[in-house]
């Protein structure tokens, strides 16, 4: 389908937030799902690229209003995304979605811990919105947000508005803890276990090495955990097998899974076995 750009807002040096008028996709979208966008650039005219759905969008200020569009948060990483960043309000783009399996929020969650690396924060804000709308939580939800520099720390105020307590780390120390986000995350898990807060559910999104570490920690403490995996995708609908990864859990004995079709969100905690690939 074709979606009209409502706004293309530069939020920092390399990051943009694109708001698209596409009610049909927005109303079906769930946190963790993604869309494929054809970036109509003469150098790469045919390629579609995956973008996680950052948020549902509505022109009304009423919280109960039906979604009229979606937002995408993206970083300029090449010609395609540079072209996307150059598009203005009113331009039209070709989009399909929502695609893939998102985060599962069926059972009551008492203590959600979200962890994101860089642009991994994008789909977690949609999840945080849903947690905030649906749950009266006995413990304050927490978000662990990591990046290389402070430029990569995205949407802090939005997560705080959703009632999340934030832990931030940057590799260069320009914001929050200096180092990797796994360090404060592991410390928090250790403390939580010691003080008996073991009703934790982890939701994670970010680069694969971080996701493997989060999955490992969840299994170590026997916690429920879902991770959203970032992987290169060509078709986005399960046809090309270009996004296959080795990832098994007790309910799905097949080791090889398509990130675009069976994922991008996978169970990763208790009873799961994530195989480390060449990273
Ligand atoms: Fe083609 Fe996943 S991108 S099968």
Coordinates of C-alpha atoms and ligand atoms in Angstrom, one line a residue:
X1 CA 0.0 0.0 0.0
X2 CA 1.0 3.7 -0.2
X3 CA 1.4 5.8 2.9
X4 CA 1.6 9.5 3.0
X5 CA 4.3 11.2 5.2
X6 CA 2.7 13.3 7.9
X7 CA 6.0 14.3 9.5
X8 CA 9.7 13.5 9.1
X9 CA 11.4 14.9 12.2
X10 CA 15.1 14.9 12.9
X11 CA 15.6 14.0 16.5
X12 CA 19.4 14.1 16.6
X13 CA 22.4 14.0 14.2
X14 CA 21.5 10.6 12.7
X15 CA 18.1 9.7 14.0
X16 CA 14.7 10.6 12.4
X17 CA 11.1 9.9 13.5
X18 CA 8.8 9.3 10.5
X19 CA 5.1 9.6 11.0
X20 CA 3.0 7.8 8.3
X21 CA -0.7 8.0 7.5
X22 CA -1.7 4.3 7.2
X23 CA -4.7 3.5 9.4
X24 CA -5.0 0.0 8.0
X25 CA -1.6 -1.0 9.3
X26 CA -1.8 1.0 12.5
X27 CA -5.0 -0.6 13.7
X28 CA -3.6 -4.1 13.3
X29 CA -0.1 -3.3 14.7
X30 CA 1.2 -4.9 17.9
X31 CA 4.4 -4.0 19.7
X32 CA 7.4 -5.8 18.2
X33 CA 6.0 -6.1 14.7
X34 CA 7.6 -4.4 11.7
X35 CA 6.9 -3.0 8.3
X36 CA 8.9 -3.3 5.0
X37 CA 9.3 0.1 3.2
X38 CA 10.5 0.5 -0.3
X39 CA 13.0 3.2 -0.3
X40 CA 12.5 4.6 -3.8
X41 CA 15.9 5.7 -4.6
X42 CA 17.4 5.4 -8.1
X43 CA 20.4 3.5 -6.8
X44 CA 18.4 0.9 -4.9
X45 CA 15.0 1.1 -6.5
X46 CA 13.7 -2.4 -5.7
X47 CA 14.9 -3.1 -2.2
X48 CA 12.5 -3.0 0.7
X49 CA 13.9 -2.5 4.2
X50 CA 12.5 -3.6 7.5
X51 CA 11.7 -1.0 10.2
X52 CA 10.2 -1.8 13.6
X53 CA 6.9 0.0 14.4
X54 CA 7.9 2.6 17.0
X55 CA 4.4 3.8 18.0
X56 CA 0.8 4.1 16.9
X57 CA -0.1 7.6 16.0
X58 CA -3.4 9.5 16.2
X59 CA -4.2 13.2 15.4
X60 CA -6.5 13.3 18.4
X61 CA -5.3 13.9 21.9
X62 CA -7.8 11.4 23.3
X63 CA -6.0 8.3 24.4
X64 CA -8.9 6.1 23.3
X65 CA -8.9 7.5 19.7
X66 CA -8.3 4.9 16.9
X67 CA -4.8 4.8 15.5
X68 CA -4.6 6.6 12.1
X69 CA -0.9 6.0 11.5
X70 CA 2.4 4.6 12.7
X71 CA 5.7 6.1 13.6
X72 CA 9.1 4.7 12.6
X73 CA 12.4 5.6 14.3
X74 CA 15.4 5.2 12.1
X75 CA 19.1 6.0 11.9
X76 CA 20.9 7.1 8.7
X77 CA 23.2 4.2 7.9
X78 CA 23.4 4.3 4.1
X79 CA 21.9 5.7 0.9
X80 CA 18.5 4.2 1.4
X81 CA 18.0 5.7 4.9
X82 CA 19.6 9.0 3.8
X83 CA 17.0 9.2 1.1
X84 CA 14.2 8.4 3.5
X85 CA 15.5 11.2 5.8
X86 CA 15.3 13.7 2.8
X87 CA 11.6 13.1 2.3
X88 CA 9.1 15.8 3.4
X89 CA 5.6 16.0 4.5
X90 CA 3.2 14.9 1.8
X91 CA 5.6 12.5 0.0
X92 CA 4.3 9.0 -0.5
X93 CA 6.1 5.7 0.2
X94 CA 5.4 2.1 -0.5
X95 CA 4.9 0.0 2.7
X96 CA 3.7 -3.5 3.7
X97 CA 2.8 -4.7 7.2
X98 CA 2.3 -5.2 10.0
X99 CA 4.6 -8.2 9.7
X100 CA 6.1 -10.8 12.0
X101 CA 5.3 -11.9 15.6
X102 CA 5.4 -9.2 18.2
X103 CA 5.8 -9.3 22.0
X104 CA 3.3 -11.4 23.9
X105 CA 1.6 -9.7 26.7
X106 CA -1.1 -12.2 27.5
X107 CA -0.4 -13.1 31.1
X108 CA -0.3 -10.7 34.0
X109 CA 3.2 -9.1 34.3
X110 CA 4.2 -8.0 37.7
X111 CA 7.7 -6.6 37.1
X112 CA 8.7 -5.8 33.5
X113 CA 12.3 -5.1 32.8
X114 CA 13.0 -3.6 29.3
X115 CA 16.5 -3.5 27.9
X116 CA 17.5 -1.9 24.6
X117 CA 20.7 -1.1 22.8
X118 CA 20.7 1.9 20.5
X119 CA 17.8 1.9 17.9
X120 CA 16.4 -1.2 19.8
X121 CA 14.6 1.4 21.9
X122 CA 12.2 2.0 18.9
X123 CA 9.9 -1.0 19.3
X124 CA 10.2 -1.0 23.1
X125 CA 8.4 2.4 23.4
X126 CA 5.3 0.9 21.7
X127 CA 5.5 -2.0 24.2
X128 CA 6.0 0.5 27.1
X129 CA 2.8 2.4 25.9
X130 CA 0.9 -0.9 26.0
X131 CA 2.2 -1.9 29.5
X132 CA 1.3 1.5 30.8
X133 CA -2.2 1.3 29.4
X134 CA -3.0 -2.3 30.4
X135 CA -1.3 -3.0 33.7
X136 CA -1.5 -1.7 37.3
X137 CA 1.9 -3.0 38.3
X138 CA 3.0 -3.8 41.8
X139 CA 6.6 -2.7 41.1
X140 CA 7.7 0.2 38.9
X141 CA 8.7 -1.0 35.4
X142 CA 12.3 -0.4 34.5
X143 CA 14.2 0.4 31.3
X144 CA 17.9 -0.2 30.7
X145 CA 19.0 1.9 27.8
X146 CA 22.5 1.6 26.3
X147 CA 24.4 3.2 23.4
X148 CA 27.8 4.2 22.2
X149 CA 27.3 7.9 23.0
X150 CA 24.5 10.1 24.4
X151 CA 23.3 10.6 20.8
X152 CA 22.2 6.9 20.8
X153 CA 20.0 7.3 24.0
X154 CA 16.6 7.7 22.5
X155 CA 13.1 8.6 23.8
X156 CA 14.0 9.0 27.5
X157 CA 11.2 11.4 28.3
X158 CA 8.6 9.2 26.5
X159 CA 9.6 6.2 28.6
X160 CA 9.4 8.3 31.7
X161 CA 5.9 9.5 30.8
X162 CA 5.0 5.8 30.6
X163 CA 6.1 5.4 34.2
X164 CA 9.4 3.7 33.6
X165 CA 12.4 4.2 35.8
X166 CA 15.5 4.5 33.6
X167 CA 19.0 3.1 33.8
X168 CA 21.3 4.6 31.1
X169 CA 24.8 3.6 30.0
X170 CA 27.1 4.9 27.2
X171 CA 30.3 3.4 26.1
X172 CA 32.1 6.8 26.1
X173 CA 30.6 7.8 29.4
X174 CA 28.8 10.9 27.8
X175 CA 25.6 9.9 29.6
X176 CA 24.9 7.6 32.6
X177 CA 27.1 4.7 33.5
X178 CA 30.3 4.4 31.5
X179 CA 30.3 1.0 29.9
X180 CA 27.9 -1.6 28.5
X181 CA 24.2 -1.7 29.5
X182 CA 24.6 -5.4 30.5
X183 CA 26.6 -4.3 33.5
X184 CA 23.9 -2.3 35.3
X185 CA 21.3 -4.8 34.0
X186 CA 23.2 -7.8 35.5
X187 CA 23.7 -6.0 38.8
X188 CA 20.0 -5.2 39.0
X189 CA 19.1 -8.8 38.3
X190 CA 21.5 -10.1 41.0
X191 CA 20.0 -7.6 43.5
X192 CA 16.4 -8.4 42.6
X193 CA 17.0 -12.2 43.0
X194 CA 18.6 -11.6 46.4
X195 CA 15.7 -9.5 47.6
X196 CA 13.1 -12.1 46.3
X197 CA 11.8 -9.9 43.4
X198 CA 11.7 -12.9 41.1
X199 CA 8.5 -12.2 39.2
X200 CA 10.4 -10.5 36.5
X201 CA 9.6 -10.5 32.8
X202 CA 12.4 -9.3 30.5
X203 CA 11.7 -7.7 27.1
X204 CA 14.7 -6.9 25.0
X205 CA 15.7 -5.4 21.6
X206 CA 19.1 -4.6 20.2
X207 CA 22.1 -6.0 18.5
X208 CA 22.5 -9.8 18.5
X209 CA 25.4 -10.0 20.9
X210 CA 23.4 -8.1 23.5
X211 CA 20.4 -10.3 22.9
X212 CA 22.4 -13.5 23.5
X213 CA 23.7 -12.1 26.8
X214 CA 20.2 -11.1 27.9
X215 CA 18.9 -14.6 27.0
X216 CA 21.8 -16.2 28.9
X217 CA 21.1 -14.1 32.0
X218 CA 17.3 -14.9 31.9
X219 CA 18.1 -18.6 31.7
X220 CA 20.6 -18.4 34.6
X221 CA 17.8 -17.0 36.8
X222 CA 15.0 -19.0 35.3
X223 CA 13.1 -15.8 34.2
X224 CA 10.6 -15.3 31.5
X225 CA 12.2 -13.4 28.6
X226 CA 11.3 -12.2 25.1
X227 CA 13.9 -10.8 22.7
X228 CA 13.4 -9.0 19.4
X229 CA 16.2 -9.8 17.0
X230 CA 17.6 -7.5 14.4
X231 CA 18.6 -9.2 11.2
X232 CA 19.0 -8.3 7.6
X233 CA 15.9 -9.0 5.6
X234 CA 15.2 -9.2 1.9
X235 CA 11.6 -10.3 1.5
X236 CA 10.2 -9.8 5.1
X237 CA 7.5 -12.5 4.6
X238 CA 9.3 -15.8 5.0
X239 CA 10.0 -16.6 1.3
X240 CA 13.7 -16.0 0.8
X241 CA 15.3 -17.7 3.9
X242 CA 17.7 -14.8 4.0
X243 CA 17.1 -14.1 7.7
X244 CA 17.3 -17.6 9.2
X245 CA 18.9 -17.9 12.6
X246 CA 19.6 -20.8 15.0
X247 CA 17.3 -20.3 17.9
X248 CA 15.3 -23.1 19.6
X249 CA 12.8 -23.3 22.5
X250 CA 10.9 -26.2 24.1
X251 CA 7.7 -25.5 22.1
X252 CA 9.5 -25.2 18.7
X253 CA 12.1 -28.0 18.4
X254 CA 13.1 -26.8 14.9
X255 CA 16.4 -25.1 15.4
X256 CA 16.3 -22.8 12.4
X257 CA 13.9 -20.0 12.5
X258 CA 13.1 -17.2 10.1
X259 CA 13.4 -13.9 12.0
X260 CA 10.8 -12.2 9.7
X261 CA 8.2 -14.9 10.1
X262 CA 8.6 -16.8 13.4
X263 CA 10.1 -13.6 14.9
X264 CA 11.4 -11.0 15.2
X265 CA 10.3 -11.6 18.8
X266 CA 11.4 -15.0 20.3
X267 CA 11.0 -16.6 23.7
X268 CA 14.5 -16.5 25.2
X269 CA 14.2 -17.3 28.9
X270 CA 13.3 -20.5 30.7
X271 CA 13.5 -23.7 28.6
X272 CA 15.1 -21.9 25.6
X273 CA 18.3 -22.5 23.9
X274 CA 19.8 -19.7 21.9
X275 CA 22.7 -20.9 19.8
X276 CA 25.5 -18.4 19.2
X277 CA 26.2 -17.9 15.5
X278 CA 29.1 -16.1 13.9
X279 CA 28.5 -12.6 15.1
Ligands
LIG1 FE1 13.0 -13.5 3.5 FE2 13.0 -13.6 6.2 S1 13.6 -12.0 4.9 S2 12.6 -15.2 4.7

